[in-house]
Amino acid sequence: MASPPEHDKERTAKRPLGRRSLLLGTAALGAAGALGAAGCGRIPSGDTLARLKSQRTVRLGIAGEAPYGFINDQGDFTGEAVELAKVIFKRLGVGAVQPVATDFSSLIPGLNSQQFDVVSAGMYINKERCAQVIFADPEYQMLDSFIVRKGNPKGLRSYQDVVRTKAKIATGTGYAEIDYAISAGVPENELVILQDPVAGLNAVESGRVDVFAGTALTGREVVKKSDKAEATEPFAPLVDGEKKIDGGGFAFRPTDIALRDAFNVEIHKMKKSGELLRVLKPFGFTEAEMTTLTAEELCA
């Protein structure tokens, strides 16, 4: 289990496996740790969907991060991925979900060591991860956005703008934005890594950095209560001259193809009917985040 966040901690850029960091306070992490410890028993192999139906419970690996999977103010596990899992697994004949909280970088190792049945954390689908697990088709797509001072005084709307103006940029632990910034020409040793978007907002408001890079959803949600900062319009980062659009989805063990395929059938029904947006909307997702991308495309 990860240590409690230190929101004022800065360090030079490193590239851990995880995509994003935790957004829990100390008390919430303690509760998550207790649940994680309770769910650490090994799971027997076999027909996973049949076993889950027999057990009537599916274990979800989550990273304790809003809006994907987190503990709300009432002490309940929720989030877009958790709520989506509840709907789909109920339709697959599994009535209960048991979130197991862990650090984001531990999700894939925990899945493959059978600490839980599925990763339900809005995980970005990319080539590196596709070599370790199999993904359902993404439930959302995502562009990037910057948190900047009100009025965006440096005119920062892309990573190329950051390089051109020599602005001081920060992003989060394990974020894909680390690679996007470096690809654009930001020196790796000048990239500030912060614990989470809240720390990023504080750093922008105080003037310690000019910009915090994250997802469009992260940007628009975290600045809602700020009178000193704003989020830029969403944009697609340029990687090797091509626009990059990310997508997040559920991850399964490579042997659980039948379970992944059954999950895909249900998620595509929800996309077609519009139910998927209705489930995700309370967590800040909009029509712009709905996607027709496939896991196959994102893995390539």
Coordinates of C-alpha atoms in Angstrom, one line a residue:
M1 CA 0.0 0.0 0.0
A2 CA 1.3 3.5 -0.8
S3 CA 2.2 6.0 1.8
P4 CA -0.2 9.0 2.3
P5 CA 0.2 11.8 -0.3
E6 CA 2.6 14.6 0.4
H7 CA 1.0 17.4 -1.6
D8 CA 4.0 19.8 -1.4
K9 CA 6.6 17.3 -2.4
E10 CA 8.5 18.0 -5.7
R11 CA 11.1 15.8 -7.4
T12 CA 12.8 15.5 -10.8
A13 CA 11.0 13.4 -13.5
K14 CA 11.0 9.7 -13.2
R15 CA 8.9 7.3 -15.3
P16 CA 7.1 4.7 -13.1
L17 CA 4.7 2.3 -14.7
G18 CA 1.5 3.9 -13.4
R19 CA -0.5 6.4 -15.4
R20 CA -1.8 8.6 -12.6
S21 CA -1.4 9.1 -8.8
L22 CA -3.6 8.8 -5.8
L23 CA -6.2 11.4 -4.8
L24 CA -6.9 10.2 -1.3
G25 CA -6.3 11.7 2.1
T26 CA -4.6 9.8 4.9
A27 CA -7.9 8.6 6.4
A28 CA -9.2 7.3 3.1
L29 CA -6.0 5.5 2.3
G30 CA -6.1 3.8 5.7
A31 CA -9.6 2.5 4.9
A32 CA -8.5 1.4 1.4
G33 CA -5.5 -0.4 3.0
A34 CA -7.7 -2.3 5.3
L35 CA -9.9 -3.5 2.5
G36 CA -6.8 -4.3 0.4
A37 CA -5.4 -6.4 3.2
A38 CA -8.7 -8.3 3.6
G39 CA -8.7 -9.2 -0.1
C40 CA -5.1 -10.5 -0.6
G41 CA -5.9 -14.2 -0.7
R42 CA -5.0 -16.1 -3.9
I43 CA -7.8 -16.8 -6.4
P44 CA -8.0 -20.4 -7.9
S45 CA -7.6 -20.7 -11.6
G46 CA -10.2 -22.1 -14.1
D47 CA -13.2 -20.7 -15.9
T48 CA -13.1 -17.3 -14.4
L49 CA -16.6 -16.1 -15.3
A50 CA -18.1 -19.4 -14.1
R51 CA -16.2 -19.0 -10.8
L52 CA -17.2 -15.4 -10.3
K53 CA -20.9 -16.4 -10.8
S54 CA -20.5 -19.2 -8.3
Q55 CA -18.8 -16.8 -5.8
R56 CA -21.3 -14.0 -6.6
T57 CA -18.4 -11.5 -6.1
V58 CA -15.8 -10.0 -8.3
R59 CA -12.7 -8.4 -6.9
L60 CA -11.8 -5.0 -8.6
G61 CA -8.3 -3.7 -8.5
I62 CA -8.5 0.1 -8.1
A63 CA -6.0 2.9 -7.5
G64 CA -7.9 5.1 -5.1
E65 CA -8.2 7.9 -7.6
A66 CA -11.1 10.2 -8.5
P67 CA -13.0 10.0 -10.7
Y68 CA -12.1 6.4 -11.6
G69 CA -12.2 4.5 -8.3
F70 CA -12.1 6.2 -4.9
I71 CA -13.7 6.5 -1.5
N72 CA -16.3 9.3 -1.3
D73 CA -17.2 11.5 1.7
Q74 CA -19.5 8.9 3.0
G75 CA -16.7 6.3 3.1
D76 CA -18.1 4.3 0.2
F77 CA -16.1 3.0 -2.8
T78 CA -17.4 4.6 -6.1
G79 CA -16.1 6.2 -9.3
E80 CA -16.8 5.8 -13.0
A81 CA -15.0 2.4 -13.3
V82 CA -16.5 1.0 -10.1
E83 CA -20.0 2.0 -11.0
L84 CA -19.6 0.7 -14.5
A85 CA -18.3 -2.6 -13.1
K86 CA -21.4 -2.9 -10.9
V87 CA -23.7 -2.6 -13.9
I88 CA -21.8 -4.9 -16.2
F89 CA -21.0 -7.7 -13.8
K90 CA -24.5 -7.8 -12.5
R91 CA -25.6 -8.5 -16.1
L92 CA -23.0 -11.2 -16.3
G93 CA -24.5 -12.8 -13.2
V94 CA -22.1 -11.5 -10.6
G95 CA -24.1 -9.4 -8.1
A96 CA -21.4 -8.0 -5.8
V97 CA -18.1 -6.1 -6.4
Q98 CA -15.3 -5.9 -3.9
P99 CA -12.8 -3.1 -4.6
V100 CA -9.3 -3.8 -3.6
A101 CA -7.2 -0.6 -3.4
T102 CA -3.6 -0.5 -4.3
D103 CA -1.0 1.8 -5.8
F104 CA -1.5 2.4 -9.5
S105 CA 1.9 0.8 -10.4
S106 CA 0.8 -2.3 -8.5
L107 CA -2.4 -2.9 -10.5
I108 CA -1.0 -5.0 -13.3
P109 CA 1.3 -7.1 -11.1
G110 CA -1.5 -7.6 -8.7
L111 CA -3.9 -8.7 -11.4
N112 CA -1.4 -11.2 -12.9
S113 CA -0.6 -12.6 -9.4
Q114 CA -4.3 -13.1 -8.8
Q115 CA -4.8 -10.6 -6.0
F116 CA -8.0 -9.5 -7.8
D117 CA -10.0 -10.5 -10.9
V118 CA -10.0 -7.4 -13.0
V119 CA -8.4 -3.9 -13.0
S120 CA -11.2 -1.3 -12.7
A121 CA -9.2 2.0 -12.7
G122 CA -9.8 3.8 -16.0
M123 CA -6.3 2.6 -17.0
Y124 CA -4.9 4.0 -20.3
I125 CA -4.5 1.3 -22.9
N126 CA -1.1 1.3 -24.5
K127 CA 1.4 -1.0 -26.2
E128 CA 3.5 -1.6 -23.0
R129 CA 0.5 -2.6 -21.0
C130 CA -1.0 -4.7 -23.8
A131 CA 2.1 -6.9 -23.6
Q132 CA 1.2 -7.8 -20.0
V133 CA -2.7 -7.9 -19.9
I134 CA -5.7 -7.9 -22.2
F135 CA -8.1 -5.0 -22.3
A136 CA -11.8 -4.5 -22.9
D137 CA -12.5 -1.8 -25.5
P138 CA -12.2 1.6 -23.8
E139 CA -15.1 3.2 -22.0
Y140 CA -13.8 6.7 -22.6
Q141 CA -11.2 8.7 -24.6
M142 CA -9.2 11.6 -23.2
L143 CA -7.4 14.7 -24.4
D144 CA -4.9 16.7 -22.4
S145 CA -5.4 20.1 -20.7
F146 CA -3.2 22.5 -18.8
I147 CA -3.9 24.1 -15.4
V148 CA -2.5 27.7 -15.7
R149 CA -2.9 31.1 -13.9
K150 CA -6.1 33.0 -14.7
G151 CA -5.9 34.6 -18.1
N152 CA -3.1 32.2 -19.2
P153 CA -0.5 34.9 -19.2
K154 CA 2.1 32.8 -21.1
G155 CA -0.4 31.6 -23.7
L156 CA 0.3 27.9 -23.0
R157 CA -2.0 25.7 -25.1
S158 CA 0.4 22.9 -26.1
Y159 CA 3.6 21.3 -25.0
Q160 CA 5.3 23.1 -27.9
D161 CA 4.2 26.4 -26.3
V162 CA 5.9 25.3 -23.1
V163 CA 9.2 24.6 -24.9
R164 CA 8.9 27.9 -26.8
T165 CA 8.3 30.1 -23.8
K166 CA 10.6 28.1 -21.5
A167 CA 7.7 27.8 -19.0
K168 CA 8.2 25.7 -15.9
I169 CA 6.0 22.7 -16.2
A170 CA 4.8 20.1 -13.7
T171 CA 2.7 16.9 -14.1
G172 CA 1.8 14.0 -11.9
T173 CA 3.4 10.8 -10.8
G174 CA 3.2 8.2 -13.6
Y175 CA 1.2 10.4 -15.9
A176 CA 1.4 9.8 -19.7
E177 CA 2.0 13.6 -19.8
I178 CA 5.6 13.0 -18.7
D179 CA 6.4 11.3 -22.1
Y180 CA 4.3 13.9 -24.0
A181 CA 6.3 16.8 -22.5
I182 CA 9.7 15.1 -23.1
S183 CA 8.7 14.2 -26.6
A184 CA 7.9 17.9 -27.3
G185 CA 11.4 18.9 -26.1
V186 CA 11.0 19.6 -22.4
P187 CA 14.3 18.5 -20.7
E188 CA 13.5 15.6 -18.5
N189 CA 15.5 17.0 -15.6
E190 CA 13.5 20.2 -15.7
L191 CA 10.1 18.5 -15.5
V192 CA 8.6 18.8 -12.0
I193 CA 6.7 15.7 -10.8
L194 CA 4.0 16.3 -8.1
Q195 CA 1.8 13.9 -6.2
D196 CA -1.5 14.8 -7.8
P197 CA -3.6 17.5 -9.5
V198 CA -4.4 19.2 -6.2
A199 CA -0.7 19.7 -5.6
G200 CA -0.4 20.8 -9.2
L201 CA -3.1 23.4 -8.7
N202 CA -1.4 24.7 -5.6
A203 CA 1.9 25.0 -7.4
V204 CA 0.4 27.0 -10.2
E205 CA -1.5 29.3 -7.8
S206 CA 1.6 30.0 -5.8
G207 CA 3.7 30.6 -8.9
R208 CA 6.1 27.7 -8.2
V209 CA 5.3 26.4 -11.7
D210 CA 3.7 28.0 -14.8
V211 CA 1.6 25.0 -15.8
F212 CA 0.4 21.6 -14.6
A213 CA -0.3 19.1 -17.4
G214 CA -3.0 16.5 -17.0
T215 CA -6.1 15.1 -18.6
A216 CA -8.9 17.4 -19.8
L217 CA -11.2 15.9 -17.2
T218 CA -8.6 16.5 -14.4
G219 CA -8.1 20.1 -15.5
R220 CA -11.7 21.2 -15.6
E221 CA -12.6 19.4 -12.3
V222 CA -9.7 20.6 -10.2
V223 CA -10.0 24.3 -11.1
K224 CA -13.7 24.6 -10.2
K225 CA -13.1 26.0 -6.8
S226 CA -10.1 28.1 -7.7
D227 CA -10.2 31.9 -8.3
K228 CA -6.5 32.0 -9.3
A229 CA -6.3 29.3 -12.0
E230 CA -8.1 28.0 -15.0
A231 CA -8.0 25.0 -17.4
T232 CA -7.0 25.4 -21.0
E233 CA -9.1 24.0 -23.8
P234 CA -8.5 20.3 -24.4
F235 CA -5.9 19.4 -27.0
A236 CA -4.3 16.3 -28.4
P237 CA -0.6 16.0 -27.7
L238 CA 1.7 15.6 -30.7
V239 CA 3.8 12.4 -30.6
D240 CA 6.2 11.8 -33.5
G241 CA 4.2 14.4 -35.5
E242 CA 0.8 12.7 -34.9
K243 CA -2.0 13.7 -32.6
K244 CA -2.4 11.3 -29.6
I245 CA -5.8 10.5 -28.1
D246 CA -5.7 8.2 -25.1
G247 CA -8.4 5.7 -24.0
G248 CA -9.0 4.0 -20.7
G249 CA -10.5 0.6 -20.0
F250 CA -10.7 -2.5 -17.9
A251 CA -7.8 -4.9 -17.8
F252 CA -7.9 -8.7 -17.5
R253 CA -5.4 -11.5 -17.2
P254 CA -4.2 -12.8 -20.6
T255 CA -5.9 -16.2 -19.9
D256 CA -9.3 -14.5 -19.3
I257 CA -10.2 -14.0 -22.9
A258 CA -13.8 -15.3 -22.5
L259 CA -14.4 -13.0 -19.5
R260 CA -13.0 -10.0 -21.4
D261 CA -15.2 -10.8 -24.5
A262 CA -18.3 -11.2 -22.3
F263 CA -17.5 -7.8 -20.7
N264 CA -17.1 -6.3 -24.2
V265 CA -20.5 -7.4 -25.3
E266 CA -22.1 -5.6 -22.5
I267 CA -20.1 -2.4 -22.8
H268 CA -20.9 -2.1 -26.5
K269 CA -24.6 -2.5 -25.7
M270 CA -24.2 0.4 -23.2
K271 CA -22.4 2.6 -25.8
K272 CA -25.1 2.0 -28.4
S273 CA -28.0 2.8 -26.0
G274 CA -26.3 5.8 -24.4
E275 CA -26.4 4.2 -21.0
L276 CA -22.6 4.4 -20.7
L277 CA -22.6 8.2 -20.8
R278 CA -25.4 8.2 -18.2
V279 CA -23.2 6.1 -15.8
L280 CA -20.1 8.2 -16.4
K281 CA -21.7 11.6 -16.5
P282 CA -21.9 12.1 -12.7
F283 CA -18.1 11.8 -12.5
G284 CA -17.5 14.7 -14.9
F285 CA -17.4 12.8 -18.3
T286 CA -19.1 14.4 -21.3
E287 CA -20.1 13.4 -24.8
A288 CA -16.6 14.5 -25.9
E289 CA -15.1 11.6 -23.8
M290 CA -17.3 8.9 -25.4
T291 CA -15.3 6.9 -27.9
T292 CA -15.4 4.4 -30.8
L293 CA -11.8 3.5 -30.3
T294 CA -10.9 -0.1 -29.8
A295 CA -8.4 -1.8 -27.5
E296 CA -6.8 -3.3 -30.6
E297 CA -6.2 0.2 -32.1
L298 CA -4.8 1.5 -28.8
C299 CA -2.5 -1.5 -28.3
A300 CA -1.0 -0.9 -31.7

